[in-house]
Amino acid sequence: MIPFDFDYYQPSSIQIAVEWFRFLQKLGKNPMYYAGGTEIITWARTNSIHPGAVIDLKSIPECNVMEMQNDKLIIGACVTLSALSAANLFPLLSETAQKVADQTARNKITLGGNICGKIYYREAVLPLLLANSKVIIAGIRGLKETSIHQVFTQQLSLGHGDFLVQTLTDRRYLSLPFVHYKKRQIGNVGYPLVTLAALKVNNRIHTAYSGVCPFPFRSVEIDQALNESSIPLAARIEQAIGKLPAPLLNNVEGSAPYRKFVLKQTMADAVHTLERG
Ligand SMILES: Cc1cc2nc3c(=O)[nH]c(=O)nc-3n(C[C@H](O)[C@H](O)[C@H](O)COP(=O)(O)OP(=O)(O)OC[C@H]3O[C@@H](n4cnc5c(N)ncnc54)[C@H](O)[C@@H]3O)c2cc1C
């Protein structure tokens, strides 16, 4: 049960959503954008958040598209992880989505909610970082298209009242060779010890990670180390581990030393597979 009342709004356009957010903010309602609701409901039940109003983005047409337009794959922020996997237009993204949570939760969880969520795994962003995708962000001044690298460092940086509308990915990235490994402490559902997603682009391996540090990331330095094929793989991996952007996570899913062990194995698997392929 959610132990407080809140107002529910379901705008049918981007402009109305942004204007309602601003209006509700002025009324002191502390509004939140709402997509799948899985994180919002969980946190509201435990009294960790107290929105006076939620603005459900799912009736906005632009947030529900999933199609090719001019050699770009456009995915609306409210497309669910189940729909992403089923359509399989970007196989690395499909596989990443398919490994998040369970089927019932994936029927609710949206691409935008996963990327914008406060829980720091945000695995769906990994393929978008690897494919140099662009994002469309709505705000009071209209729509802004920008590279994901400009706005995603640890988390998506949004102005107050802004929301993610769509992601855009060039066709040339969609069918590149890839690997995706998700290692959990136990079972097939739940947050990762280590998730590694990788694409092979122009004979180089590009990697991105979740569960390793307290945020998902892609690192040019790590990729440089892993692609240094003149030295043995074990040495490359040692160098790559030395380039992590933050200390290894140490939490209920696993200790930092155990994560390091799993990460090394996973990097080795990824490089072996993609160097062969
Ligand atoms: C059982 C279970 C297991 C899970 N396991 C994993 C896992 O292993 N790995 C993983 O990465 N995730 C996992 N998740 C999902 C994750 O933790 C979040 O619950 C989920 O991604 C939130 O998505 P949502 O669409 O329900 O977002 P919501 O709950 O609707 O919103 C989450 C946050 O994002 C904001 N938001 C939503 N959409 C937008 C938008 N378009 N623009 C701006 N802000 C927006 C909201 O305001 C809110 O702050 C799991 C979830 C469950 C329920």
CSV table of C-alpha atoms and ligand atoms in Angstrom, one decimal:
chain,number,residue,atom,x,y,z
A,1,MET,CA,0.0,0.0,0.0
A,2,ILE,CA,1.1,3.5,-0.7
A,3,PRO,CA,0.7,5.4,2.6
A,4,PHE,CA,-0.1,8.9,1.0
A,5,ASP,CA,-2.4,10.4,-1.6
A,6,PHE,CA,-1.2,11.8,-4.9
A,7,ASP,CA,-2.7,13.2,-8.1
A,8,TYR,CA,-2.4,11.3,-11.3
A,9,TYR,CA,-2.1,13.1,-14.7
A,10,GLN,CA,-1.9,11.5,-18.2
A,11,PRO,CA,-1.0,14.1,-20.8
A,12,SER,CA,-1.4,13.3,-24.5
A,13,SER,CA,1.4,15.5,-25.8
A,14,ILE,CA,5.0,16.5,-24.9
A,15,GLN,CA,4.1,20.1,-24.5
A,16,ILE,CA,1.2,19.4,-22.1
A,17,ALA,CA,3.5,17.2,-20.0
A,18,VAL,CA,6.2,19.8,-19.6
A,19,GLU,CA,3.6,22.6,-18.9
A,20,TRP,CA,1.8,20.5,-16.3
A,21,PHE,CA,5.1,19.7,-14.6
A,22,ARG,CA,5.9,23.4,-14.3
A,23,PHE,CA,2.4,24.2,-13.1
A,24,LEU,CA,2.3,21.4,-10.5
A,25,GLN,CA,5.8,22.4,-9.3
A,26,LYS,CA,4.5,26.0,-8.7
A,27,LEU,CA,1.6,24.5,-6.7
A,28,GLY,CA,4.2,22.8,-4.5
A,29,LYS,CA,3.1,19.3,-5.6
A,30,ASN,CA,6.6,18.0,-6.1
A,31,PRO,CA,5.6,16.2,-9.3
A,32,MET,CA,7.4,13.2,-10.8
A,33,TYR,CA,7.3,11.8,-14.3
A,34,TYR,CA,5.9,8.3,-14.3
A,35,ALA,CA,6.6,5.5,-16.8
A,36,GLY,CA,6.4,1.9,-15.8
A,37,GLY,CA,6.0,2.9,-12.2
A,38,THR,CA,8.0,-0.1,-10.8
A,39,GLU,CA,10.6,2.1,-9.0
A,40,ILE,CA,8.2,4.9,-8.1
A,41,ILE,CA,5.7,2.5,-6.5
A,42,THR,CA,8.4,0.5,-4.7
A,43,TRP,CA,9.8,3.6,-3.2
A,44,ALA,CA,6.5,5.2,-2.4
A,45,ARG,CA,5.4,2.1,-0.6
A,46,THR,CA,8.5,2.4,1.7
A,47,ASN,CA,7.9,6.1,2.2
A,48,SER,CA,11.2,6.9,0.5
A,49,ILE,CA,9.6,9.4,-2.0
A,50,HIS,CA,6.5,11.6,-1.6
A,51,PRO,CA,5.3,13.0,-4.9
A,52,GLY,CA,2.1,15.0,-4.6
A,53,ALA,CA,1.5,14.3,-8.3
A,54,VAL,CA,2.7,12.0,-11.0
A,55,ILE,CA,2.7,12.7,-14.7
A,56,ASP,CA,2.3,9.5,-16.7
A,57,LEU,CA,4.2,9.7,-20.0
A,58,LYS,CA,2.7,6.6,-21.6
A,59,SER,CA,0.0,8.3,-23.6
A,60,ILE,CA,2.4,10.6,-25.5
A,61,PRO,CA,2.7,9.1,-29.0
A,62,GLU,CA,6.4,10.1,-29.5
A,63,CYS,CA,7.3,8.1,-26.3
A,64,ASN,CA,5.8,4.9,-27.8
A,65,VAL,CA,7.4,4.6,-31.2
A,66,MET,CA,9.9,1.9,-32.2
A,67,GLU,CA,10.7,2.1,-35.9
A,68,MET,CA,13.4,2.8,-38.4
A,69,GLN,CA,13.4,6.4,-39.8
A,70,ASN,CA,16.1,7.5,-42.2
A,71,ASP,CA,18.6,4.9,-41.2
A,72,LYS,CA,18.1,5.5,-37.5
A,73,LEU,CA,16.3,3.3,-35.0
A,74,ILE,CA,14.0,5.5,-33.0
A,75,ILE,CA,12.8,4.1,-29.6
A,76,GLY,CA,10.4,5.9,-27.4
A,77,ALA,CA,11.2,6.2,-23.7
A,78,CYS,CA,8.0,4.4,-22.8
A,79,VAL,CA,8.6,1.3,-24.8
A,80,THR,CA,8.8,-1.6,-22.4
A,81,LEU,CA,11.7,-3.9,-22.0
A,82,SER,CA,9.5,-6.8,-23.1
A,83,ALA,CA,8.5,-5.0,-26.3
A,84,LEU,CA,12.2,-4.1,-27.0
A,85,SER,CA,13.2,-7.8,-26.7
A,86,ALA,CA,10.3,-9.1,-28.7
A,87,ALA,CA,10.9,-6.7,-31.6
A,88,ASN,CA,14.7,-7.4,-31.6
A,89,LEU,CA,15.6,-4.5,-33.9
A,90,PHE,CA,18.9,-4.0,-32.0
A,91,PRO,CA,19.9,-7.4,-30.8
A,92,LEU,CA,22.4,-6.2,-28.2
A,93,LEU,CA,19.7,-4.0,-26.6
A,94,SER,CA,17.1,-6.8,-26.8
A,95,GLU,CA,19.4,-9.2,-25.0
A,96,THR,CA,20.3,-6.6,-22.4
A,97,ALA,CA,16.6,-5.8,-21.8
A,98,GLN,CA,15.8,-9.6,-21.7
A,99,LYS,CA,18.2,-10.1,-18.8
A,100,VAL,CA,16.7,-7.3,-16.6
A,101,ALA,CA,14.2,-8.5,-13.9
A,102,ASP,CA,11.5,-11.1,-14.7
A,103,GLN,CA,8.9,-11.2,-17.5
A,104,THR,CA,6.2,-9.6,-15.4
A,105,ALA,CA,8.4,-6.7,-14.4
A,106,ARG,CA,9.7,-6.3,-17.9
A,107,ASN,CA,6.1,-5.9,-19.1
A,108,LYS,CA,6.1,-2.7,-17.0
A,109,ILE,CA,9.7,-1.4,-17.0
A,110,THR,CA,10.3,1.1,-19.7
A,111,LEU,CA,13.5,2.0,-21.5
A,112,GLY,CA,13.3,5.6,-20.2
A,113,GLY,CA,12.5,4.5,-16.6
A,114,ASN,CA,15.4,2.2,-16.6
A,115,ILE,CA,17.8,4.8,-17.8
A,116,CYS,CA,16.4,7.6,-15.6
A,117,GLY,CA,15.8,5.5,-12.5
A,118,LYS,CA,17.6,6.2,-9.3
A,119,ILE,CA,18.6,2.6,-8.8
A,120,TYR,CA,22.1,2.7,-10.2
A,121,TYR,CA,22.3,-0.4,-12.4
A,122,ARG,CA,20.5,1.2,-15.4
A,123,GLU,CA,21.6,-1.7,-17.7
A,124,ALA,CA,19.6,-0.6,-20.7
A,125,VAL,CA,21.9,2.3,-21.2
A,126,LEU,CA,24.9,0.1,-22.0
A,127,PRO,CA,24.0,-0.7,-25.7
A,128,LEU,CA,23.2,3.0,-26.3
A,129,LEU,CA,26.6,4.1,-24.9
A,130,LEU,CA,28.3,1.6,-27.2
A,131,ALA,CA,26.3,2.6,-30.2
A,132,ASN,CA,27.0,6.4,-29.7
A,133,SER,CA,23.2,6.9,-29.7
A,134,LYS,CA,21.5,10.2,-29.5
A,135,VAL,CA,18.7,11.2,-27.2
A,136,ILE,CA,15.8,13.6,-27.5
A,137,ILE,CA,15.0,15.5,-24.4
A,138,ALA,CA,11.9,17.6,-23.8
A,139,GLY,CA,11.9,20.7,-21.7
A,140,ILE,CA,10.2,24.0,-21.4
A,141,ARG,CA,12.2,25.4,-24.4
A,142,GLY,CA,11.1,22.5,-26.6
A,143,LEU,CA,13.0,19.4,-27.9
A,144,LYS,CA,16.8,19.0,-27.7
A,145,GLU,CA,18.7,16.3,-29.7
A,146,THR,CA,22.1,15.5,-28.3
A,147,SER,CA,24.7,12.7,-28.0
A,148,ILE,CA,24.1,10.3,-25.1
A,149,HIS,CA,27.8,11.0,-24.2
A,150,GLN,CA,27.0,14.7,-23.6
A,151,VAL,CA,24.2,14.0,-21.1
A,152,PHE,CA,25.0,10.6,-19.6
A,153,THR,CA,27.8,10.5,-17.1
A,154,GLN,CA,26.9,8.0,-14.4
A,155,GLN,CA,23.3,9.1,-14.8
A,156,LEU,CA,21.2,11.0,-17.3
A,157,SER,CA,21.6,14.6,-16.5
A,158,LEU,CA,18.2,16.3,-17.0
A,159,GLY,CA,17.1,19.9,-16.3
A,160,HIS,CA,14.3,20.2,-13.7
A,161,GLY,CA,11.1,19.4,-15.5
A,162,ASP,CA,12.8,17.8,-18.5
A,163,PHE,CA,12.2,14.3,-19.6
A,164,LEU,CA,13.6,11.7,-22.0
A,165,VAL,CA,11.4,11.3,-25.1
A,166,GLN,CA,13.4,9.0,-27.5
A,167,THR,CA,16.7,7.4,-28.3
A,168,LEU,CA,18.1,7.4,-31.8
A,169,THR,CA,20.7,4.8,-33.0
A,170,ASP,CA,22.4,4.6,-36.4
A,171,ARG,CA,21.5,1.5,-38.4
A,172,ARG,CA,25.2,0.6,-38.8
A,173,TYR,CA,25.5,-0.3,-35.1
A,174,LEU,CA,22.4,-2.5,-35.0
A,175,SER,CA,23.8,-5.6,-36.5
A,176,LEU,CA,27.5,-5.5,-35.4
A,177,PRO,CA,29.0,-8.5,-33.6
A,178,PHE,CA,28.3,-8.3,-29.9
A,179,VAL,CA,28.4,-10.2,-26.6
A,180,HIS,CA,26.4,-9.6,-23.4
A,181,TYR,CA,27.2,-11.3,-20.1
A,182,LYS,CA,25.3,-10.8,-16.9
A,183,LYS,CA,26.7,-12.5,-13.9
A,184,ARG,CA,24.6,-12.6,-10.7
A,185,GLN,CA,25.4,-14.0,-7.3
A,186,ILE,CA,22.6,-16.5,-7.7
A,187,GLY,CA,19.6,-17.3,-10.0
A,188,ASN,CA,18.3,-15.7,-13.2
A,189,VAL,CA,16.5,-12.6,-11.8
A,190,GLY,CA,18.0,-9.7,-10.0
A,191,TYR,CA,20.7,-7.1,-10.0
A,192,PRO,CA,24.1,-7.9,-11.5
A,193,LEU,CA,27.4,-8.6,-9.9
A,194,VAL,CA,28.9,-7.7,-13.3
A,195,THR,CA,27.2,-7.0,-16.6
A,196,LEU,CA,29.4,-6.5,-19.6
A,197,ALA,CA,28.1,-5.5,-23.0
A,198,ALA,CA,30.4,-5.3,-25.9
A,199,LEU,CA,30.2,-4.4,-29.6
A,200,LYS,CA,33.0,-5.0,-32.2
A,201,VAL,CA,33.3,-1.8,-34.3
A,202,ASN,CA,35.9,-1.6,-37.1
A,203,ASN,CA,37.8,-4.6,-35.6
A,204,ARG,CA,38.0,-3.0,-32.1
A,205,ILE,CA,36.1,-4.1,-29.1
A,206,HIS,CA,34.0,-1.5,-27.3
A,207,THR,CA,32.8,-2.5,-23.8
A,208,ALA,CA,30.4,-1.0,-21.3
A,209,TYR,CA,29.6,-2.1,-17.7
A,210,SER,CA,27.0,-2.2,-15.0
A,211,GLY,CA,27.2,-3.6,-11.5
A,212,VAL,CA,31.0,-3.0,-11.4
A,213,CYS,CA,31.0,0.6,-10.0
A,214,PRO,CA,28.0,2.4,-8.5
A,215,PHE,CA,27.0,3.6,-11.9
A,216,PRO,CA,27.0,2.2,-15.5
A,217,PHE,CA,29.8,3.4,-17.7
A,218,ARG,CA,31.8,3.0,-20.9
A,219,SER,CA,35.5,3.8,-20.7
A,220,VAL,CA,37.8,4.7,-23.6
A,221,GLU,CA,40.9,3.9,-21.4
A,222,ILE,CA,39.6,0.4,-20.6
A,223,ASP,CA,38.9,-0.3,-24.2
A,224,GLN,CA,42.4,0.9,-25.2
A,225,ALA,CA,43.8,-1.6,-22.7
A,226,LEU,CA,41.7,-4.5,-23.8
A,227,ASN,CA,42.5,-3.9,-27.5
A,228,GLU,CA,46.3,-3.8,-27.0
A,229,SER,CA,46.7,-7.1,-28.8
A,230,SER,CA,50.5,-7.0,-28.7
A,231,ILE,CA,50.5,-8.0,-25.0
A,232,PRO,CA,49.0,-11.1,-23.4
A,233,LEU,CA,45.3,-11.0,-22.5
A,234,ALA,CA,45.9,-11.4,-18.7
A,235,ALA,CA,48.1,-8.3,-18.7
A,236,ARG,CA,45.6,-6.3,-20.8
A,237,ILE,CA,42.9,-7.2,-18.3
A,238,GLU,CA,45.1,-6.1,-15.3
A,239,GLN,CA,45.7,-2.8,-17.1
A,240,ALA,CA,41.9,-2.5,-17.8
A,241,ILE,CA,41.0,-3.1,-14.1
A,242,GLY,CA,43.5,-0.3,-13.2
A,243,LYS,CA,41.5,2.1,-15.3
A,244,LEU,CA,38.1,1.6,-13.5
A,245,PRO,CA,36.4,5.0,-13.0
A,246,ALA,CA,35.6,4.3,-9.3
A,247,PRO,CA,36.2,1.7,-6.6
A,248,LEU,CA,34.5,-1.7,-7.2
A,249,LEU,CA,31.1,-2.0,-5.7
A,250,ASN,CA,30.9,-3.8,-2.4
A,251,ASN,CA,27.3,-4.6,-1.5
A,252,VAL,CA,24.8,-7.3,-0.9
A,253,GLU,CA,25.2,-8.7,-4.4
A,254,GLY,CA,28.9,-9.4,-3.8
A,255,SER,CA,32.1,-8.1,-2.2
A,256,ALA,CA,34.6,-6.0,-4.2
A,257,PRO,CA,37.3,-8.8,-4.3
A,258,TYR,CA,34.7,-11.3,-5.6
A,259,ARG,CA,33.4,-8.7,-8.2
A,260,LYS,CA,37.0,-8.2,-9.4
A,261,PHE,CA,37.5,-11.9,-9.9
A,262,VAL,CA,34.2,-12.2,-11.8
A,263,LEU,CA,35.0,-9.1,-13.9
A,264,LYS,CA,38.3,-10.4,-15.0
A,265,GLN,CA,36.7,-13.7,-16.1
A,266,THR,CA,34.0,-11.8,-17.9
A,267,MET,CA,36.4,-9.5,-19.7
A,268,ALA,CA,38.4,-12.6,-20.8
A,269,ASP,CA,35.3,-14.3,-22.1
A,270,ALA,CA,34.3,-11.1,-24.0
A,271,VAL,CA,37.7,-10.6,-25.6
A,272,HIS,CA,38.1,-14.3,-26.6
A,273,THR,CA,34.7,-14.4,-28.2
A,274,LEU,CA,34.9,-11.1,-30.1
A,275,GLU,CA,38.6,-11.6,-31.2
A,276,ARG,CA,37.6,-14.9,-32.7
A,277,GLY,CA,34.4,-13.6,-34.4
B,1,LIG,C1,12.1,-7.3,-9.7
B,1,LIG,C2,12.9,-6.3,-10.4
B,1,LIG,C3,14.3,-6.5,-10.8
B,1,LIG,C4,15.0,-5.6,-11.4
B,1,LIG,N1,16.3,-5.9,-11.8
B,1,LIG,C5,17.0,-5.0,-12.6
B,1,LIG,C6,18.3,-5.3,-13.0
B,1,LIG,O1,18.9,-6.3,-12.8
B,1,LIG,N2,19.0,-4.3,-13.7
B,1,LIG,C7,18.4,-3.1,-14.0
B,1,LIG,O2,19.0,-2.3,-14.7
B,1,LIG,N3,17.2,-2.8,-13.6
B,1,LIG,C8,16.4,-3.7,-12.9
B,1,LIG,N4,15.2,-3.4,-12.5
B,1,LIG,C9,14.6,-2.2,-12.9
B,1,LIG,C10,15.0,-0.9,-12.2
B,1,LIG,O3,15.6,-1.0,-11.0
B,1,LIG,C11,13.8,0.1,-12.2
B,1,LIG,O4,12.8,-0.4,-11.3
B,1,LIG,C12,13.1,0.3,-13.5
B,1,LIG,O5,14.1,0.4,-14.4
B,1,LIG,C13,12.3,1.6,-13.5
B,1,LIG,O6,11.6,1.6,-14.7
B,1,LIG,P1,10.1,2.2,-14.8
B,1,LIG,O7,9.7,2.3,-16.2
B,1,LIG,O8,9.2,1.3,-14.0
B,1,LIG,O9,10.3,3.6,-14.2
B,1,LIG,P2,9.4,4.5,-13.1
B,1,LIG,O10,9.3,3.7,-11.8
B,1,LIG,O11,8.2,5.0,-13.8
B,1,LIG,O12,10.4,5.7,-12.9
B,1,LIG,C14,11.7,5.6,-12.4
B,1,LIG,C15,12.3,7.0,-12.3
B,1,LIG,O13,12.6,7.4,-13.6
B,1,LIG,C16,12.0,8.7,-13.9
B,1,LIG,N5,11.5,8.6,-15.3
B,1,LIG,C17,10.8,7.6,-15.9
B,1,LIG,N6,10.7,7.8,-17.2
B,1,LIG,C18,11.3,8.9,-17.5
B,1,LIG,C19,11.6,9.7,-18.7
B,1,LIG,N7,11.1,9.3,-19.8
B,1,LIG,N8,12.3,10.8,-18.6
B,1,LIG,C20,12.7,11.3,-17.4
B,1,LIG,N9,12.6,10.6,-16.2
B,1,LIG,C21,11.9,9.4,-16.3
B,1,LIG,C22,10.8,8.7,-12.9
B,1,LIG,O14,10.5,10.1,-12.6
B,1,LIG,C23,11.5,8.0,-11.7
B,1,LIG,O15,12.3,8.9,-11.0
B,1,LIG,C24,14.4,-4.3,-11.8
B,1,LIG,C25,13.1,-4.0,-11.4
B,1,LIG,C26,12.4,-5.0,-10.7
B,1,LIG,C27,11.0,-4.6,-10.3
